[in-house]
């Protein structure tokens, strides 16, 4: 790990100002992703601003009938909240499908959204990786790519966004609230939050430098049956190979978002019109234009079968 | 990493990946877009005060010190183990303000005022914690390396079930969380045991839970 200076922020706005003051400075929340990457020097911030203890850990109702989830609410507490379990069951399901009990006790809502890819070449500083070192190449393209993305990819990067929670947030139409160092705030729909890699895979979202996430809002509950189905190499404590988040209504309509297949939680609203026609029809429009490698081509069939199982489960 | 290292990497990358070199070549020079200029930085020392196993502790630490290293190397509480140092094994599990966490993925300086409990704080050889006694009775280990983490994690698990935290195998997340073998196995999945003592670990924790029920 590279040396760094450390300060505890005194308010959200002060935290943003403090990160803006020093080039490369970063916020630290749960630390479960940032410290992991700092240990192997994939991240090397010269200054850390601790945003714990700023009162950003409440879940409160919004005027619109939804909920505002503070950026620092721990994954365990979000999953266990009675209102989330009742009205946004998909979110609880996605959260408890991720990481381990110990990690969820530390991991925060904002940190989870911003966690970096688990592409093994991103972690291995001896390998070419455009995301870690822009312009160095992408070792995954000629390497082991079984876990990599099949849609939204570019010639520069085929990494997957690893979050389970973000997939549920995308299906639930959540929005990200932020504050910038100059004190201005904004609200970003999650559909516009992440960026595809294109030729700049190191740019993963629309946040400006030193922009602090203060909360994630959930709109009014939409009802329906909530299902999160995660397919992985072991039954627990493993990242998704493919995951399907769905909210299905009694009339056959619904929403579907995918994890494990793209550089961002993957949802194509137009594909949802095909839900009454079944998993095959939805999958072909969800994954239209897929670019697979010989090792990850099986994800197409895996999505279709997992979605089929989800639809069957919801109907049962 | 210095520039020669960076060039070596990119060279290997280019050789391996001629197929995609068009995109790669189109991107600007390497150094221009490195996240942070790699100037040598001096270590930084900071004070932190916390309570460990009921006793106050004030330490002067390099900011890079994890809670795990602070416990083991600075307070000589070597019961807590380092397995992977990356959140992947659970050997470093301790209780902070009553909740189980991986002490390898948190900085000591972030724990000003925290109450930390390690395996040494749960019980002593003369007055074992019920879980420590049950692990001995049921042979819940072979080499014992994962055991402190398993026991601290189990304390956390039983508390999480009491506090109604749902899990991945909870059939009805609208209902109150309950104890079962399936729940226990899922909730303990963050603790790897390379000796494979899992079934005895489950028996040990189950006995303690039933004793309380
Ligand atoms: C072994 C292991 C297994 C895992 N398995 C899974 C899994 O199966 N599914 C899954 O989804 N996740 C998994 N995770 C990842 C885990 O969910 C993340 O590490 C965690 O959610 C990150 O949250 P954090 O608060 O610890 O983030 P931090 O590490 O504190 O921060 C992450 C990044 O976000 C930035 N940041 C944090 N908060 C803010 C804010 N408020 N505003 C702006 N920037 C901010 C930080 O600067 C940093 O760059 C796993 C992790 C490990 C170690
Ligand atoms: S897929 Fe993306 S993260 Fe992985 S090596 Fe290629 S550029 Fe890096
Ligand atoms: S040493 Fe912390 S999880 Fe392995
Ligand atoms: S007893 Fe040896 S690793 Fe668990």
Coordinates of C-alpha atoms and ligand atoms in Angstrom, one line a residue:
Chain A
X1 CA 0.0 0.0 0.0
X2 CA 1.2 3.5 -0.8
X3 CA 1.3 6.0 2.2
X4 CA -1.6 8.4 2.5
X5 CA -2.9 11.0 4.8
X6 CA -6.2 10.5 6.5
X7 CA -9.0 12.8 7.7
X8 CA -12.4 12.3 9.1
X9 CA -14.9 14.6 7.3
X10 CA -17.1 16.9 9.4
X11 CA -20.0 17.2 6.9
X12 CA -20.9 15.9 3.5
X13 CA -20.0 19.3 1.8
X14 CA -16.8 19.4 3.7
X15 CA -16.0 15.9 2.6
X16 CA -16.4 16.9 -1.1
X17 CA -14.2 20.0 -0.6
X18 CA -11.6 17.9 1.1
X19 CA -11.4 15.4 -1.7
X20 CA -11.4 18.2 -4.3
X21 CA -8.4 19.8 -2.6
X22 CA -5.9 17.0 -3.4
X23 CA -5.5 15.3 -6.7
X24 CA -6.3 11.6 -6.5
X25 CA -7.9 11.9 -3.0
X26 CA -10.8 9.5 -2.3
X27 CA -13.7 9.1 0.0
X28 CA -13.6 5.9 2.1
X29 CA -16.9 4.4 3.3
X30 CA -16.9 0.7 4.2
X31 CA -13.5 0.4 2.7
X32 CA -14.1 -3.2 1.6
X33 CA -13.4 -2.5 -2.1
X34 CA -11.1 0.5 -1.8
X35 CA -8.7 -1.1 0.7
X36 CA -8.7 -4.3 -1.2
X37 CA -7.5 -2.4 -4.3
X38 CA -5.1 -0.2 -2.3
X39 CA -3.3 -3.2 -0.9
X40 CA -2.3 -4.3 -4.4
X41 CA -1.8 -0.7 -5.5
X42 CA -4.4 -0.7 -8.2
X43 CA -5.7 2.3 -6.3
X44 CA -3.1 4.6 -4.6
X45 CA -4.9 7.7 -3.2
X46 CA -2.6 10.1 -1.5
X47 CA -5.4 11.2 0.8
X48 CA -8.4 9.5 2.3
X49 CA -11.5 11.3 3.5
X50 CA -13.6 9.2 5.9
X51 CA -17.3 9.8 5.3
X52 CA -18.5 7.5 8.2
X53 CA -20.3 9.2 11.0
X54 CA -21.8 12.1 9.0
X55 CA -25.4 11.1 9.6
X56 CA -25.8 9.7 6.0
X57 CA -27.0 6.4 7.4
X58 CA -30.8 6.8 7.7
X59 CA -33.6 5.3 5.6
X60 CA -36.5 7.9 5.5
X61 CA -39.7 8.3 3.5
X62 CA -39.8 10.7 0.6
X63 CA -42.6 13.1 -0.3
X64 CA -43.3 11.0 -3.4
X65 CA -44.1 7.9 -1.3
X66 CA -40.8 6.3 -1.8
X67 CA -37.7 5.9 0.4
X68 CA -34.4 7.8 0.7
X69 CA -31.6 5.5 1.6
X70 CA -28.5 7.3 3.0
X71 CA -25.3 6.6 1.2
X72 CA -23.7 5.1 4.3
X73 CA -26.6 2.7 5.1
X74 CA -24.8 -0.7 5.5
X75 CA -25.9 -3.5 3.1
X76 CA -27.1 -5.6 6.1
X77 CA -29.3 -2.8 7.5
X78 CA -30.8 -2.0 4.1
X79 CA -31.6 -5.7 3.5
X80 CA -33.1 -6.0 7.0
X81 CA -35.3 -2.9 6.9
X82 CA -39.0 -3.8 7.2
X83 CA -40.1 -1.3 4.6
X84 CA -37.5 -2.6 2.1
X85 CA -38.5 -6.2 2.8
X86 CA -42.2 -5.4 2.3
X87 CA -42.1 -3.0 -0.7
X88 CA -38.8 -3.6 -2.4
X89 CA -38.1 -7.3 -1.8
X90 CA -36.0 -7.4 -4.9
X91 CA -33.4 -5.2 -3.2
X92 CA -33.2 -7.3 0.0
X93 CA -32.9 -10.4 -2.2
X94 CA -30.1 -8.9 -4.3
X95 CA -28.2 -7.6 -1.2
X96 CA -28.2 -10.9 0.7
X97 CA -27.1 -12.7 -2.5
X98 CA -23.9 -10.6 -2.4
X99 CA -20.6 -11.0 -0.5
X100 CA -20.7 -12.4 3.1
X101 CA -22.3 -11.4 6.3
X102 CA -19.1 -9.8 7.6
X103 CA -18.7 -7.8 4.4
X104 CA -22.4 -6.7 4.2
X105 CA -22.0 -5.4 7.8
X106 CA -19.4 -2.9 6.5
X107 CA -20.3 -2.4 2.8
X108 CA -22.4 0.8 2.2
X109 CA -25.0 1.7 -0.4
X110 CA -22.8 4.2 -2.3
X111 CA -19.7 2.0 -2.0
X112 CA -21.6 -0.9 -3.4
X113 CA -22.7 1.1 -6.5
X114 CA -19.1 2.3 -7.0
X115 CA -17.3 -1.0 -6.5
X116 CA -14.8 -1.8 -9.3
X117 CA -14.8 -4.8 -11.6
X118 CA -13.5 -8.2 -10.4
X119 CA -11.8 -8.8 -13.8
X120 CA -8.7 -10.7 -12.7
X121 CA -6.5 -8.8 -15.1
X122 CA -7.6 -5.5 -13.5
X123 CA -6.3 -6.9 -10.2
X124 CA -3.0 -8.2 -11.7
X125 CA -0.7 -5.2 -12.1
X126 CA 1.5 -7.3 -14.4
X127 CA -1.2 -7.5 -17.0
X128 CA -2.4 -5.0 -19.6
X129 CA -5.6 -3.4 -18.6
X130 CA -7.1 -0.3 -20.1
X131 CA -9.3 0.3 -17.1
X132 CA -6.4 0.3 -14.6
X133 CA -3.9 1.9 -17.0
X134 CA -5.5 3.5 -19.9
X135 CA -3.9 2.7 -23.2
X136 CA -2.1 -0.5 -22.0
X137 CA -4.4 -2.9 -23.7
X138 CA -6.9 -5.5 -22.5
X139 CA -5.5 -8.8 -21.3
X140 CA -9.0 -10.4 -21.0
X141 CA -9.6 -10.2 -24.7
X142 CA -6.9 -12.8 -25.4
X143 CA -7.1 -14.4 -22.0
X144 CA -9.6 -16.1 -19.7
X145 CA -13.0 -14.4 -20.3
X146 CA -15.5 -16.8 -19.0
X147 CA -16.7 -14.3 -16.3
X148 CA -16.7 -11.3 -18.6
X149 CA -19.4 -9.2 -20.3
X150 CA -21.3 -10.1 -23.4
X151 CA -23.2 -6.8 -24.0
X152 CA -22.2 -3.2 -23.8
X153 CA -18.6 -4.2 -24.3
X154 CA -15.9 -2.4 -26.5
X155 CA -12.6 -3.4 -28.0
X156 CA -11.0 -1.6 -25.0
X157 CA -12.7 -3.5 -22.2
X158 CA -15.1 -6.4 -21.6
X159 CA -15.3 -6.2 -17.8
X160 CA -18.5 -6.8 -15.8
X161 CA -19.9 -4.5 -13.2
X162 CA -20.0 -6.9 -10.2
X163 CA -22.7 -5.4 -8.0
X164 CA -25.8 -7.4 -7.2
X165 CA -27.5 -4.5 -5.4
X166 CA -27.1 -2.2 -8.4
X167 CA -29.1 -4.7 -10.6
X168 CA -32.0 -4.4 -8.2
X169 CA -31.7 -0.7 -8.0
X170 CA -31.8 -0.5 -11.9
X171 CA -35.0 -2.6 -12.0
X172 CA -36.5 -0.4 -9.3
X173 CA -35.7 2.9 -11.1
X174 CA -33.6 4.2 -8.2
X175 CA -31.9 7.6 -8.4
X176 CA -28.6 8.7 -7.0
X177 CA -28.4 12.0 -5.1
X178 CA -25.1 13.9 -4.8
X179 CA -23.3 17.0 -3.6
X180 CA -20.4 18.6 -5.3
X181 CA -17.5 20.6 -3.7
X182 CA -19.2 23.9 -4.6
X183 CA -22.3 22.8 -2.7
X184 CA -24.6 22.1 -5.6
X185 CA -26.7 19.0 -5.5
X186 CA -28.2 16.8 -8.2
X187 CA -30.2 13.7 -8.8
X188 CA -29.1 11.2 -11.3
X189 CA -31.5 8.4 -12.4
X190 CA -29.7 5.1 -12.2
X191 CA -30.4 4.5 -15.9
X192 CA -28.0 7.5 -16.6
X193 CA -25.5 6.8 -13.8
X194 CA -23.2 4.2 -15.3
X195 CA -21.1 4.7 -18.5
X196 CA -20.3 2.0 -21.1
X197 CA -16.5 1.5 -21.6
X198 CA -16.2 2.7 -25.2
X199 CA -12.6 3.8 -25.5
X200 CA -12.4 5.1 -21.9
X201 CA -13.1 2.1 -19.7
X202 CA -11.5 3.8 -16.7
X203 CA -14.5 6.3 -16.7
X204 CA -17.3 4.2 -15.1
X205 CA -20.0 6.6 -14.2
X206 CA -21.1 10.3 -14.6
X207 CA -19.9 11.5 -11.2
X208 CA -17.6 14.5 -11.4
X209 CA -14.3 14.6 -9.5
X210 CA -15.0 14.8 -5.7
X211 CA -18.8 14.5 -6.2
X212 CA -20.1 12.8 -3.1
X213 CA -23.1 10.5 -3.2
X214 CA -25.4 11.4 -0.3
X215 CA -28.3 9.1 -0.9
X216 CA -30.1 6.7 -3.2
X217 CA -33.8 7.2 -3.6
X218 CA -36.4 4.6 -4.4
X219 CA -39.7 5.7 -6.1
X220 CA -43.1 4.7 -4.8
X221 CA -43.5 0.9 -4.5
X222 CA -44.7 -0.8 -7.7
X223 CA -46.0 -4.0 -6.2
X224 CA -45.7 -7.3 -8.1
X225 CA -43.6 -10.4 -7.4
X226 CA -40.0 -9.6 -6.7
X227 CA -37.4 -12.2 -7.7
X228 CA -33.6 -12.1 -7.7
X229 CA -32.0 -15.2 -9.2
X230 CA -28.2 -15.4 -9.0
X231 CA -26.3 -18.1 -10.8
X232 CA -22.7 -18.6 -9.6
X233 CA -19.9 -21.2 -9.3
X234 CA -20.7 -21.9 -5.6
X235 CA -24.0 -21.5 -3.7
X236 CA -22.8 -18.6 -1.5
X237 CA -20.0 -16.0 -1.2
X238 CA -19.3 -15.8 -5.0
X239 CA -19.9 -13.2 -7.7
X240 CA -22.6 -13.8 -10.2
X241 CA -22.0 -15.5 -13.5
X242 CA -25.4 -14.3 -14.5
X243 CA -28.2 -12.8 -12.4
X244 CA -31.7 -11.8 -13.1
X245 CA -33.7 -9.2 -11.2
X246 CA -37.4 -9.2 -12.0
X247 CA -40.6 -7.5 -10.8
X248 CA -43.5 -9.4 -12.4
X249 CA -47.1 -8.2 -12.3
X250 CA -50.2 -10.4 -12.3
X251 CA -51.2 -9.2 -15.8
X252 CA -47.9 -10.6 -17.2
X253 CA -46.1 -7.2 -17.5
X254 CA -43.0 -6.5 -15.6
X255 CA -39.4 -5.3 -15.4
X256 CA -36.2 -7.3 -15.9
X257 CA -32.5 -6.3 -15.2
X258 CA -29.5 -8.5 -15.6
X259 CA -26.2 -8.7 -13.7
X260 CA -23.0 -10.5 -14.7
X261 CA -23.4 -9.7 -18.4
X262 CA -22.5 -6.1 -18.9
X263 CA -20.3 -3.2 -17.7
X264 CA -23.4 -1.9 -15.9
X265 CA -26.6 -3.3 -14.5
X266 CA -28.3 -4.2 -17.8
X267 CA -31.9 -3.3 -18.5
X268 CA -33.6 -2.7 -21.9
X269 CA -37.1 -1.3 -21.2
X270 CA -38.3 -2.2 -24.7
X271 CA -37.5 -5.9 -24.1
X272 CA -40.0 -6.0 -21.3
X273 CA -42.9 -5.7 -23.7
X274 CA -42.0 -9.3 -24.7
X275 CA -42.5 -10.7 -21.2
X276 CA -45.9 -12.3 -22.1
X277 CA -44.2 -14.1 -25.0
X278 CA -41.7 -15.8 -22.6
X279 CA -38.0 -15.9 -21.7
X280 CA -36.7 -16.5 -25.2
X281 CA -38.3 -13.4 -26.7
X282 CA -37.2 -11.2 -23.8
X283 CA -33.6 -12.5 -23.9
X284 CA -33.2 -12.0 -27.7
X285 CA -34.1 -8.3 -27.4
X286 CA -32.2 -7.8 -24.0
X287 CA -29.1 -9.3 -25.5
X288 CA -29.4 -8.0 -29.1
X289 CA -26.0 -7.2 -30.5
X290 CA -24.2 -9.4 -27.9
X291 CA -20.5 -9.8 -28.5
X292 CA -19.3 -13.0 -26.8
X293 CA -16.0 -14.8 -26.6
X294 CA -15.8 -18.5 -27.0
X295 CA -15.5 -18.8 -23.2
X296 CA -18.5 -16.6 -22.2
X297 CA -20.9 -17.4 -25.1
X298 CA -22.7 -19.8 -22.7
X299 CA -24.0 -16.7 -20.8
X300 CA -26.6 -16.2 -23.6
X301 CA -28.2 -19.5 -22.9
X302 CA -27.7 -19.0 -19.1
X303 CA -29.7 -15.7 -19.2
X304 CA -32.5 -17.3 -21.1
X305 CA -32.8 -20.3 -18.8
X306 CA -32.4 -18.2 -15.6
X307 CA -35.1 -15.8 -16.8
X308 CA -37.3 -18.8 -17.7
X309 CA -36.9 -20.1 -14.2
X310 CA -37.7 -16.7 -12.7
X311 CA -40.9 -16.3 -14.8
X312 CA -41.9 -19.8 -13.8
X313 CA -41.2 -19.2 -10.1
X314 CA -43.2 -15.9 -10.1
X315 CA -46.1 -17.7 -11.8
X316 CA -46.1 -20.6 -9.3
Chain B
X1 CA 5.2 1.8 -10.7
X2 CA 7.7 3.7 -12.9
X3 CA 7.4 4.4 -16.6
X4 CA 9.6 1.5 -17.7
X5 CA 7.3 -0.9 -15.9
X6 CA 4.4 0.7 -17.5
X7 CA 6.0 0.3 -20.9
X8 CA 6.9 -3.3 -20.3
X9 CA 3.3 -4.0 -19.4
X10 CA 1.9 -2.3 -22.4
X11 CA 4.5 -4.0 -24.6
X12 CA 3.4 -7.4 -23.4
X13 CA -0.2 -6.3 -23.8
X14 CA 0.5 -5.3 -27.4
X15 CA 2.2 -8.5 -28.3
X16 CA -0.6 -10.6 -26.9
X17 CA -3.3 -8.5 -28.3
X18 CA -2.5 -7.6 -31.9
X19 CA -6.2 -8.3 -32.8
X20 CA -7.4 -5.3 -30.8
X21 CA -4.4 -3.0 -31.3
X22 CA -6.5 -0.6 -33.4
X23 CA -8.4 0.6 -30.4
X24 CA -5.4 0.5 -28.1
X25 CA -3.2 2.5 -30.5
X26 CA -5.9 5.2 -30.7
X27 CA -5.7 6.0 -27.0
X28 CA -3.4 8.8 -25.8
X29 CA 0.1 8.1 -24.3
X30 CA 0.2 6.1 -21.1
X31 CA 1.5 8.5 -18.5
X32 CA -0.9 11.3 -19.3
X33 CA -3.8 9.4 -17.9
X34 CA -2.4 7.6 -14.9
X35 CA -4.8 8.2 -12.0
X36 CA -2.2 9.6 -9.6
X37 CA 1.3 10.9 -10.2
X38 CA 3.6 8.3 -8.7
X39 CA 5.7 10.6 -6.5
X40 CA 7.4 8.9 -3.5
X41 CA 5.3 9.7 -0.4
X42 CA 6.5 9.5 3.2
X43 CA 4.6 7.2 5.6
X44 CA 2.1 9.1 7.8
X45 CA 1.6 8.3 11.5
X46 CA -1.6 9.1 13.4
X47 CA -3.0 8.4 16.8
X48 CA -6.1 6.3 17.5
X49 CA -7.9 5.3 20.7
X50 CA -10.3 2.4 20.9
X51 CA -11.5 -0.1 23.4
X52 CA -10.2 -3.6 22.8
X53 CA -11.7 -6.5 24.9
X54 CA -12.9 -4.0 27.4
X55 CA -9.6 -2.2 27.9
X56 CA -8.7 1.2 26.5
X57 CA -5.9 1.2 23.9
X58 CA -4.2 4.2 22.4
X59 CA -1.9 3.6 19.5
X60 CA 0.3 5.6 17.2
X61 CA 0.0 3.9 13.8
X62 CA 1.0 4.3 10.2
X63 CA -2.3 5.2 8.5
X64 CA -2.0 2.1 6.3
X65 CA -2.3 -0.2 9.3
X66 CA -5.4 -2.4 9.1
X67 CA -7.4 -3.2 12.3
X68 CA -6.1 -6.8 11.9
X69 CA -2.5 -5.7 11.9
X70 CA -3.1 -3.3 14.7
X71 CA -4.5 -6.1 16.8
X72 CA -1.8 -8.7 15.9
X73 CA 1.3 -6.7 15.5
X74 CA 0.8 -3.7 17.8
X75 CA -1.4 -5.1 20.6
X76 CA 0.0 -8.7 20.3
X77 CA -3.5 -10.2 20.2
X78 CA -2.5 -12.9 17.8
X79 CA -5.7 -15.0 18.3
X80 CA -7.2 -13.2 15.3
X81 CA -5.7 -14.7 12.2
X82 CA -4.6 -13.4 8.8
X83 CA -5.6 -15.8 6.0
X84 CA -6.1 -13.9 2.7
X85 CA -5.9 -10.3 3.8
X86 CA -8.6 -9.5 1.1
X87 CA -12.0 -10.3 2.7
X88 CA -12.1 -13.7 1.1
X89 CA -11.7 -16.1 4.0
X90 CA -13.1 -14.7 7.3
X91 CA -10.1 -15.8 9.4
X92 CA -9.7 -12.2 10.6
X93 CA -13.4 -11.8 11.7
X94 CA -13.8 -9.7 14.9
X95 CA -16.7 -7.9 16.5
X96 CA -16.7 -4.2 16.3
X97 CA -19.5 -2.4 18.3
X98 CA -21.2 -5.8 18.4
X99 CA -21.1 -6.6 14.7
X100 CA -18.9 -9.1 12.9
X101 CA -16.6 -7.6 10.3
X102 CA -13.4 -8.6 8.4
X103 CA -10.6 -6.8 10.3
X104 CA -8.3 -7.0 7.3
X105 CA -10.5 -4.7 5.2
X106 CA -10.8 -1.8 7.6
X107 CA -8.2 0.8 8.7
X108 CA -7.3 1.0 12.4
X109 CA -7.5 4.9 12.2
X110 CA -11.1 4.6 11.2
X111 CA -11.9 3.0 14.6
X112 CA -11.6 6.0 17.0
X113 CA -13.9 5.2 19.9
X114 CA -14.9 1.7 18.6
X115 CA -15.4 -1.2 20.9
X116 CA -13.5 -4.2 19.5
X117 CA -13.9 -7.8 20.7
X118 CA -11.5 -10.5 19.6
X119 CA -11.4 -14.2 20.4
X120 CA -9.3 -13.3 23.5
X121 CA -12.1 -11.1 24.7
X122 CA -14.9 -13.7 24.4
X123 CA -13.5 -16.1 27.0
X124 CA -10.4 -17.4 28.7
X125 CA -9.0 -20.9 29.0
X126 CA -10.6 -21.0 32.5
X127 CA -13.9 -19.3 31.6
X128 CA -14.7 -20.3 28.0
X129 CA -17.4 -18.6 26.0
X130 CA -20.1 -21.2 25.3
X131 CA -19.2 -21.3 21.6
X132 CA -15.5 -21.9 22.5
X133 CA -16.6 -24.8 24.7
X134 CA -18.9 -26.2 22.0
X135 CA -16.2 -26.0 19.3
X136 CA -13.9 -28.1 21.6
X137 CA -16.7 -30.6 22.4
X138 CA -17.7 -31.1 18.8
X139 CA -14.2 -31.0 17.3
X140 CA -15.1 -27.9 15.3
X141 CA -11.6 -27.6 13.8
X142 CA -8.5 -29.5 12.8
X143 CA -5.6 -27.1 12.5
X144 CA -7.5 -24.4 14.3
X145 CA -6.4 -21.5 12.0
X146 CA -9.9 -20.5 11.0
X147 CA -11.4 -21.1 14.4
X148 CA -11.1 -17.6 16.1
X149 CA -12.8 -16.2 13.0
X150 CA -15.4 -18.9 12.9
X151 CA -16.3 -18.3 16.6
X152 CA -16.4 -14.5 16.3
X153 CA -18.5 -14.9 13.2
X154 CA -20.9 -17.3 14.9
X155 CA -21.4 -14.8 17.8
X156 CA -22.4 -12.3 15.1
X157 CA -24.6 -14.8 13.2
X158 CA -26.7 -15.7 16.3
X159 CA -27.1 -12.0 17.1
X160 CA -28.1 -11.2 13.5
X161 CA -30.8 -13.9 13.6
X162 CA -32.1 -12.5 16.9
X163 CA -32.1 -9.0 15.3
X164 CA -34.2 -10.4 12.4
X165 CA -31.6 -9.9 9.6
X166 CA -32.7 -12.0 6.6
X167 CA -30.4 -14.2 4.6
X168 CA -30.1 -15.6 1.0
X169 CA -31.9 -18.8 2.0
X170 CA -34.7 -17.2 4.0
X171 CA -37.8 -18.4 2.2
X172 CA -40.1 -15.6 3.3
X173 CA -38.3 -12.3 3.9
X174 CA -41.5 -10.9 5.3
X175 CA -41.4 -13.3 8.2
X176 CA -39.0 -13.0 11.2
X177 CA -35.6 -14.6 10.7
X178 CA -35.3 -18.1 12.3
X179 CA -32.5 -20.5 13.0
X180 CA -32.0 -23.6 10.9
X181 CA -29.0 -25.6 9.6
X182 CA -29.5 -24.2 6.1
X183 CA -29.6 -20.7 7.5
X184 CA -26.5 -21.3 9.6
X185 CA -24.5 -22.7 6.6
X186 CA -25.5 -19.7 4.4
X187 CA -24.7 -17.2 7.1
X188 CA -21.4 -18.7 8.0
X189 CA -20.3 -18.9 4.3
X190 CA -17.9 -16.0 4.8
X191 CA -15.7 -18.2 6.9
X192 CA -13.7 -20.7 4.9
X193 CA -12.2 -23.8 6.7
X194 CA -9.5 -25.4 4.6
X195 CA -9.6 -28.5 6.9
X196 CA -13.3 -28.9 6.1
X197 CA -14.5 -29.0 9.7
X198 CA -17.8 -27.5 8.6
X199 CA -20.2 -30.2 9.8
X200 CA -18.7 -30.2 13.3
X201 CA -18.8 -26.4 13.3
X202 CA -22.5 -26.5 12.5
X203 CA -23.1 -28.9 15.3
X204 CA -21.2 -26.8 17.8
X205 CA -23.1 -23.6 16.9
X206 CA -26.4 -25.4 16.8
X207 CA -25.9 -26.7 20.3
X208 CA -25.2 -23.3 21.7
X209 CA -28.3 -21.9 19.9
X210 CA -30.5 -24.6 21.2
X211 CA -29.2 -24.1 24.7
X212 CA -30.4 -20.6 24.5
X213 CA -33.7 -21.2 22.8
Ligands
LIG1 C1 -14.6 -11.4 -1.0 C2 -15.6 -10.4 -1.5 C3 -16.8 -10.9 -2.1 C4 -17.7 -10.0 -2.6 N1 -18.8 -10.5 -3.2 C5 -19.8 -9.6 -3.7 C6 -20.9 -10.1 -4.4 O1 -21.1 -11.3 -4.5 N2 -21.8 -9.2 -4.9 C7 -21.6 -7.9 -4.7 O2 -22.4 -7.1 -5.2 N3 -20.5 -7.4 -4.1 C8 -19.6 -8.2 -3.6 N4 -18.5 -7.8 -3.0 C9 -18.2 -6.3 -3.0 C10 -18.8 -5.5 -1.9 O3 -20.2 -5.5 -2.1 C11 -18.2 -4.1 -2.0 O4 -16.8 -4.2 -1.6 C12 -18.9 -3.1 -1.2 O5 -20.2 -3.0 -1.5 C13 -18.2 -1.7 -1.3 O6 -18.8 -0.8 -0.4 P1 -17.9 0.0 0.7 O7 -18.7 0.9 1.4 O8 -17.0 -0.9 1.4 O9 -17.0 0.8 -0.4 P2 -15.6 1.5 -0.3 O10 -14.5 0.4 -0.5 O11 -15.5 2.3 0.9 O12 -15.6 2.4 -1.5 C14 -15.7 2.0 -2.9 C15 -15.5 3.2 -3.8 O13 -16.6 4.0 -3.7 C16 -16.2 5.4 -3.4 N5 -17.2 5.9 -2.5 C17 -17.7 5.3 -1.4 N6 -18.7 6.0 -0.9 C18 -18.9 7.1 -1.7 C19 -19.8 8.2 -1.7 N7 -20.8 8.3 -0.7 N8 -19.7 9.1 -2.6 C20 -18.8 9.0 -3.6 N9 -17.9 8.0 -3.6 C21 -18.0 7.0 -2.7 C22 -14.8 5.2 -2.7 O14 -14.0 6.3 -2.9 C23 -14.3 4.0 -3.5 O15 -13.7 4.4 -4.7 C24 -17.5 -8.6 -2.4 C25 -16.4 -8.2 -1.8 C26 -15.4 -9.0 -1.4 C27 -14.2 -8.5 -0.7
LIG2 S1 -11.7 -6.5 -19.4 FE1 -11.5 -4.3 -18.8 S2 -10.8 -4.6 -16.7 FE2 -10.4 -6.6 -17.6 S3 -8.3 -6.5 -18.5 FE3 -9.7 -5.8 -20.1 S4 -9.6 -3.5 -19.8 FE4 -8.9 -4.4 -17.9
LIG3 S1 -7.8 -12.3 6.4 FE1 -9.5 -11.0 6.4 S2 -11.0 -12.2 5.2 FE2 -9.1 -13.4 5.0
LIG4 S1 -9.6 -25.9 11.2 FE1 -8.0 -25.7 9.7 S2 -8.8 -24.2 8.4 FE2 -10.5 -24.6 9.7

